[in-house]
């Protein structure tokens, strides 16, 4: 596995790589959710590049940038064992220089939910994803449905900027009890982890109620979450393609999405609603 720490080195590697190339962008602290993305990328492409970059642009000053889990040596060992071809680990100082003057900003799909809760977050994501795609020029970029809104933002970005890359969204990987895997789960105490389970339990329970009636599932979801000892930021039933909140009945497919604080940890989760 080749380890590349500059855009120049990455481009040089890319010029000689077996094509097609897949990119799997991550912020490290690699877990089985990331590895599912890698496995999907390996099924689709001859070479797989994983980027590890804790993107400072997507964190607000009050967010957890400084304490975000970092374990580069552990990550490299796990990715090497998974058969990844190259890891791109740029330094923040070179990849986000102090005089960076360009921002990529995606409208509409960023209006609500994570976009509203975390102002500037998706500008940071879109800018860095654009840079990663520019440096690695993959045929395929693989993202997780765990960050469902982010996946839609990246799809929109790739389409609008004619980036000629296929954006793939991989299903959420969960622990046996249902908790969606996340690098941030390691912040949770045992008691908080029990509380955090409410997110996936409420989503699963309400998905079973889905008959196409958005109000029924929305109010069931909100009442299940209200009973728990967590601080819900949003819980909604939305159009799976636009994230517009749904009303009324007769919908075939939709997405239930939630964000909540459990102690000091902010968690997100979502579930497909299909019939
Ligand atoms: P992160 O390192 O948290 O920025 O995540 C990197 C990529 O892995 C993103 O596309 C995430 O959506 C995806 N991802 C994170 N957790 C999971 C999970 N539990 N299941 C599937 N994909 C995930």
Short mmCIF file of C-alpha atoms and ligand atoms in Angstrom, two decimals:
data_model
loop_
_atom_site.label_atom_id
_atom_site.label_comp_id
_atom_site.label_asym_id
_atom_site.label_seq_id
_atom_site.Cartn_x
_atom_site.Cartn_y
_atom_site.Cartn_z
CA UNK A 1 0.00 0.00 0.00
CA UNK A 2 1.42 3.36 -1.03
CA UNK A 3 1.18 6.28 1.39
CA UNK A 4 0.99 9.69 -0.24
CA UNK A 5 1.02 12.92 1.67
CA UNK A 6 1.03 15.57 -1.06
CA UNK A 7 -1.27 16.32 -3.99
CA UNK A 8 1.74 16.08 -6.32
CA UNK A 9 2.64 12.59 -5.07
CA UNK A 10 -0.99 11.54 -5.31
CA UNK A 11 -1.27 12.76 -8.89
CA UNK A 12 1.94 10.96 -9.82
CA UNK A 13 0.59 7.72 -8.33
CA UNK A 14 -2.71 8.23 -10.13
CA UNK A 15 -0.96 8.63 -13.49
CA UNK A 16 0.45 5.10 -13.19
CA UNK A 17 -2.46 3.41 -11.38
CA UNK A 18 -4.45 0.58 -12.84
CA UNK A 19 -7.78 1.99 -13.95
CA UNK A 20 -10.57 2.36 -13.13
CA UNK A 21 -9.68 4.03 -9.84
CA UNK A 22 -12.10 4.35 -6.90
CA UNK A 23 -11.80 6.93 -4.15
CA UNK A 24 -13.09 6.39 -0.61
CA UNK A 25 -12.92 9.68 1.33
CA UNK A 26 -12.71 9.34 5.14
CA UNK A 27 -11.67 11.29 8.20
CA UNK A 28 -9.88 8.24 9.59
CA UNK A 29 -10.51 6.39 12.87
CA UNK A 30 -11.36 3.59 10.47
CA UNK A 31 -14.14 1.19 11.43
CA UNK A 32 -16.21 -1.52 9.71
CA UNK A 33 -18.43 1.12 8.08
CA UNK A 34 -15.42 2.54 6.24
CA UNK A 35 -14.29 -0.99 5.33
CA UNK A 36 -17.68 -1.71 3.72
CA UNK A 37 -17.02 1.29 1.46
CA UNK A 38 -13.56 -0.08 0.64
CA UNK A 39 -15.00 -3.52 -0.19
CA UNK A 40 -17.61 -1.94 -2.45
CA UNK A 41 -14.91 0.14 -4.17
CA UNK A 42 -12.76 -2.98 -4.70
CA UNK A 43 -15.68 -4.79 -6.36
CA UNK A 44 -16.09 -1.92 -8.81
CA UNK A 45 -12.55 -0.79 -9.60
CA UNK A 46 -9.01 -2.04 -10.26
CA UNK A 47 -7.37 0.37 -7.78
CA UNK A 48 -8.71 1.85 -4.56
CA UNK A 49 -7.45 5.03 -2.92
CA UNK A 50 -8.61 5.88 0.61
CA UNK A 51 -8.15 9.47 1.71
CA UNK A 52 -7.74 10.26 5.38
CA UNK A 53 -8.23 13.92 6.12
CA UNK A 54 -9.87 15.46 9.17
CA UNK A 55 -11.26 18.38 7.23
CA UNK A 56 -11.02 21.54 9.34
CA UNK A 57 -13.38 23.41 6.96
CA UNK A 58 -16.35 21.23 7.89
CA UNK A 59 -16.05 21.83 11.65
CA UNK A 60 -17.47 24.92 13.34
CA UNK A 61 -15.30 26.55 16.06
CA UNK A 62 -17.59 24.93 18.67
CA UNK A 63 -17.34 21.47 17.07
CA UNK A 64 -15.08 18.61 18.07
CA UNK A 65 -12.18 19.16 15.60
CA UNK A 66 -9.49 19.10 18.29
CA UNK A 67 -10.74 15.98 19.99
CA UNK A 68 -11.85 14.16 16.81
CA UNK A 69 -10.33 10.65 17.09
CA UNK A 70 -7.07 10.20 15.17
CA UNK A 71 -5.17 6.91 14.86
CA UNK A 72 -3.13 7.07 11.68
CA UNK A 73 -0.91 4.06 12.44
CA UNK A 74 -3.93 1.92 13.32
CA UNK A 75 -5.79 3.11 10.21
CA UNK A 76 -2.86 2.34 7.92
CA UNK A 77 -2.55 -1.20 9.33
CA UNK A 78 -6.27 -1.89 8.89
CA UNK A 79 -6.40 -0.44 5.36
CA UNK A 80 -3.26 -2.34 4.33
CA UNK A 81 -4.82 -5.57 5.60
CA UNK A 82 -7.97 -4.75 3.63
CA UNK A 83 -5.92 -4.62 0.41
CA UNK A 84 -6.21 -0.88 -0.24
CA UNK A 85 -3.79 0.23 -2.97
CA UNK A 86 -3.02 3.77 -1.81
CA UNK A 87 -3.77 6.08 1.08
CA UNK A 88 -3.82 9.82 0.56
CA UNK A 89 -3.09 11.66 3.81
CA UNK A 90 -2.52 15.33 3.04
CA UNK A 91 -1.52 17.71 5.82
CA UNK A 92 -4.07 20.36 6.76
CA UNK A 93 -1.48 23.10 6.24
CA UNK A 94 -0.88 22.19 2.59
CA UNK A 95 -4.34 20.94 1.59
CA UNK A 96 -6.14 23.87 3.25
CA UNK A 97 -3.61 26.70 3.03
CA UNK A 98 -4.27 29.80 5.09
CA UNK A 99 -4.91 31.83 1.91
CA UNK A 100 -7.46 29.39 0.44
CA UNK A 101 -9.90 31.73 -1.33
CA UNK A 102 -12.27 29.33 -3.06
CA UNK A 103 -15.38 27.72 -1.60
CA UNK A 104 -17.61 25.20 -3.33
CA UNK A 105 -21.16 25.73 -2.14
CA UNK A 106 -24.14 23.53 -2.99
CA UNK A 107 -27.57 25.15 -2.58
CA UNK A 108 -31.04 23.71 -1.93
CA UNK A 109 -30.28 20.21 -0.64
CA UNK A 110 -28.14 21.82 2.08
CA UNK A 111 -30.92 24.12 3.34
CA UNK A 112 -32.26 21.94 6.13
CA UNK A 113 -31.11 19.42 8.72
CA UNK A 114 -27.28 19.18 8.87
CA UNK A 115 -27.00 22.34 6.76
CA UNK A 116 -29.18 24.28 9.21
CA UNK A 117 -27.72 22.72 12.37
CA UNK A 118 -24.12 23.17 11.23
CA UNK A 119 -23.75 26.42 9.22
CA UNK A 120 -20.85 26.23 6.77
CA UNK A 121 -20.47 22.47 7.25
CA UNK A 122 -21.44 21.47 3.71
CA UNK A 123 -19.35 24.24 2.14
CA UNK A 124 -16.40 22.65 3.91
CA UNK A 125 -17.39 19.18 2.76
CA UNK A 126 -18.05 20.25 -0.84
CA UNK A 127 -14.79 22.20 -1.12
CA UNK A 128 -12.65 19.35 0.16
CA UNK A 129 -14.50 16.63 -1.77
CA UNK A 130 -13.98 18.69 -4.94
CA UNK A 131 -10.26 18.94 -4.19
CA UNK A 132 -10.02 15.19 -3.44
CA UNK A 133 -11.80 14.35 -6.70
CA UNK A 134 -9.55 16.76 -8.60
CA UNK A 135 -6.36 15.22 -7.22
CA UNK A 136 -7.38 11.55 -7.52
CA UNK A 137 -9.66 11.77 -10.63
CA UNK A 138 -11.52 8.55 -9.79
CA UNK A 139 -14.11 6.87 -12.00
CA UNK A 140 -16.07 6.06 -8.83
CA UNK A 141 -16.24 7.73 -5.41
CA UNK A 142 -17.80 5.74 -2.59
CA UNK A 143 -19.69 7.34 0.29
CA UNK A 144 -21.86 5.95 3.10
CA UNK A 145 -25.60 6.39 3.46
CA UNK A 146 -24.83 7.05 7.14
CA UNK A 147 -24.24 10.68 6.12
CA UNK A 148 -27.28 10.64 3.90
CA UNK A 149 -27.53 14.38 3.28
CA UNK A 150 -23.80 14.54 2.51
CA UNK A 151 -24.29 11.80 -0.10
CA UNK A 152 -26.99 13.89 -1.81
CA UNK A 153 -24.78 17.00 -1.63
CA UNK A 154 -21.88 15.18 -3.28
CA UNK A 155 -24.15 13.71 -5.98
CA UNK A 156 -25.41 17.20 -6.75
CA UNK A 157 -21.91 18.66 -6.79
CA UNK A 158 -20.65 15.96 -9.18
CA UNK A 159 -23.62 16.46 -11.51
CA UNK A 160 -23.57 20.25 -11.47
CA UNK A 161 -19.82 20.55 -12.03
CA UNK A 162 -19.76 17.77 -14.69
CA UNK A 163 -17.14 15.94 -12.67
CA UNK A 164 -17.53 12.69 -14.62
CA UNK A 165 -17.44 10.51 -11.52
CA UNK A 166 -19.98 7.94 -10.38
CA UNK A 167 -21.06 8.61 -6.79
CA UNK A 168 -21.95 5.39 -4.96
CA UNK A 169 -23.85 5.30 -1.64
CA UNK A 170 -23.25 2.23 0.53
CA UNK A 171 -25.79 1.00 3.10
CA UNK A 172 -25.24 1.83 6.75
CA UNK A 173 -23.16 -0.68 8.74
CA UNK A 174 -24.49 -1.20 12.26
CA UNK A 175 -23.37 -2.91 15.43
CA UNK A 176 -25.29 -6.09 16.29
CA UNK A 177 -27.66 -4.06 18.50
CA UNK A 178 -28.44 -1.62 15.68
CA UNK A 179 -26.27 1.39 16.56
CA UNK A 180 -24.88 2.88 13.34
CA UNK A 181 -21.08 2.66 13.41
CA UNK A 182 -19.42 6.05 13.74
CA UNK A 183 -15.99 7.31 14.71
CA UNK A 184 -17.80 9.44 17.29
CA UNK A 185 -19.28 6.38 19.06
CA UNK A 186 -16.02 6.09 20.97
CA UNK A 187 -16.95 9.28 22.87
CA UNK A 188 -19.99 7.51 24.41
CA UNK A 189 -19.97 6.14 27.96
CA UNK A 190 -21.74 2.81 28.51
CA UNK A 191 -24.86 4.60 29.73
CA UNK A 192 -24.82 7.03 26.82
CA UNK A 193 -24.36 4.20 24.36
CA UNK A 194 -27.55 2.65 25.71
CA UNK A 195 -29.35 5.95 25.18
CA UNK A 196 -27.87 6.34 21.70
CA UNK A 197 -29.52 3.05 20.72
CA UNK A 198 -32.86 4.87 20.83
CA UNK A 199 -32.04 6.45 17.46
CA UNK A 200 -31.79 3.19 15.53
CA UNK A 201 -34.53 1.50 17.55
CA UNK A 202 -36.97 4.33 16.86
CA UNK A 203 -36.04 4.40 13.17
CA UNK A 204 -36.45 0.65 12.78
CA UNK A 205 -39.72 0.60 14.67
CA UNK A 206 -41.22 3.43 12.67
CA UNK A 207 -39.94 2.06 9.33
CA UNK A 208 -42.04 -1.03 10.06
CA UNK A 209 -45.10 1.26 10.27
CA UNK A 210 -44.50 2.73 6.81
CA UNK A 211 -47.51 2.46 4.53
CA UNK A 212 -46.78 5.67 2.64
CA UNK A 213 -48.24 7.99 5.27
CA UNK A 214 -45.62 10.59 6.20
CA UNK A 215 -47.49 12.05 9.19
CA UNK A 216 -47.97 8.69 10.89
CA UNK A 217 -44.29 7.82 10.72
CA UNK A 218 -43.13 11.34 11.61
CA UNK A 219 -45.22 11.53 14.76
CA UNK A 220 -44.39 7.95 15.78
CA UNK A 221 -40.69 8.69 15.34
CA UNK A 222 -40.86 11.91 17.32
CA UNK A 223 -42.81 10.37 20.19
CA UNK A 224 -40.44 7.40 20.47
CA UNK A 225 -37.47 9.79 20.57
CA UNK A 226 -39.18 12.17 23.01
CA UNK A 227 -39.41 9.40 25.61
CA UNK A 228 -35.66 8.88 25.57
CA UNK A 229 -33.07 10.75 27.59
CA UNK A 230 -31.50 12.39 24.52
CA UNK A 231 -31.59 15.87 23.03
CA UNK A 232 -33.22 15.57 19.59
CA UNK A 233 -32.20 18.21 17.01
CA UNK A 234 -34.45 16.96 14.23
CA UNK A 235 -36.47 13.90 13.34
CA UNK A 236 -38.28 13.91 10.03
CA UNK A 237 -39.68 11.99 7.10
CA UNK A 238 -38.31 13.34 3.84
CA UNK A 239 -38.17 12.79 0.11
CA UNK A 240 -35.23 10.44 -0.44
CA UNK A 241 -33.90 12.45 -3.40
CA UNK A 242 -34.44 16.08 -2.33
CA UNK A 243 -34.73 15.83 1.49
CA UNK A 244 -37.92 17.92 1.33
CA UNK A 245 -40.14 17.02 4.31
CA UNK A 246 -43.11 14.94 3.14
CA UNK A 247 -46.74 15.47 4.02
CA UNK A 248 -49.79 13.34 3.33
CA UNK A 249 -50.12 9.78 2.15
CA UNK A 250 -49.38 7.67 -0.90
CA UNK A 251 -45.59 7.98 -0.91
CA UNK A 252 -43.77 4.90 -2.13
CA UNK A 253 -40.29 5.58 -0.83
CA UNK A 254 -38.89 8.08 1.62
CA UNK A 255 -36.19 8.44 4.23
CA UNK A 256 -36.51 8.91 7.99
CA UNK A 257 -33.64 11.01 9.36
CA UNK A 258 -32.62 11.98 12.89
CA UNK A 259 -29.93 13.94 14.72
CA UNK A 260 -29.56 14.04 18.50
CA UNK A 261 -27.09 14.92 21.19
CA UNK A 262 -26.35 12.13 23.62
CA UNK A 263 -24.38 13.70 26.44
CA UNK A 264 -21.71 15.73 24.66
CA UNK A 265 -21.84 13.66 21.48
CA UNK A 266 -23.83 14.57 18.38
CA UNK A 267 -25.11 11.55 16.47
CA UNK A 268 -26.99 11.18 13.19
CA UNK A 269 -28.82 8.21 11.71
CA UNK A 270 -31.39 7.47 9.02
CA UNK A 271 -33.48 4.65 7.61
CA UNK A 272 -35.04 3.92 4.22
CA UNK A 273 -38.83 3.85 4.13
CA UNK A 274 -39.94 1.55 1.34
CA UNK A 275 -42.98 -0.55 0.57
P1 LIG B 1 -16.18 9.78 8.14
O1 LIG B 1 -14.81 9.23 8.32
O2 LIG B 1 -17.05 9.69 9.35
O3 LIG B 1 -16.19 11.14 7.49
O4 LIG B 1 -16.87 8.83 7.08
C1 LIG B 1 -16.27 8.55 5.84
C2 LIG B 1 -17.27 7.85 4.95
O5 LIG B 1 -17.69 6.65 5.60
C3 LIG B 1 -18.54 8.68 4.73
O6 LIG B 1 -18.96 8.53 3.38
C4 LIG B 1 -19.52 8.07 5.68
O7 LIG B 1 -20.86 8.20 5.28
C5 LIG B 1 -19.09 6.62 5.66
N1 LIG B 1 -19.55 5.93 6.87
C6 LIG B 1 -19.31 6.30 8.16
N2 LIG B 1 -19.93 5.46 9.02
C7 LIG B 1 -20.59 4.55 8.24
C8 LIG B 1 -21.44 3.43 8.53
N3 LIG B 1 -21.75 3.06 9.77
N4 LIG B 1 -21.93 2.74 7.48
C9 LIG B 1 -21.64 3.09 6.19
N5 LIG B 1 -20.86 4.14 5.87
C10 LIG B 1 -20.34 4.85 6.87
#
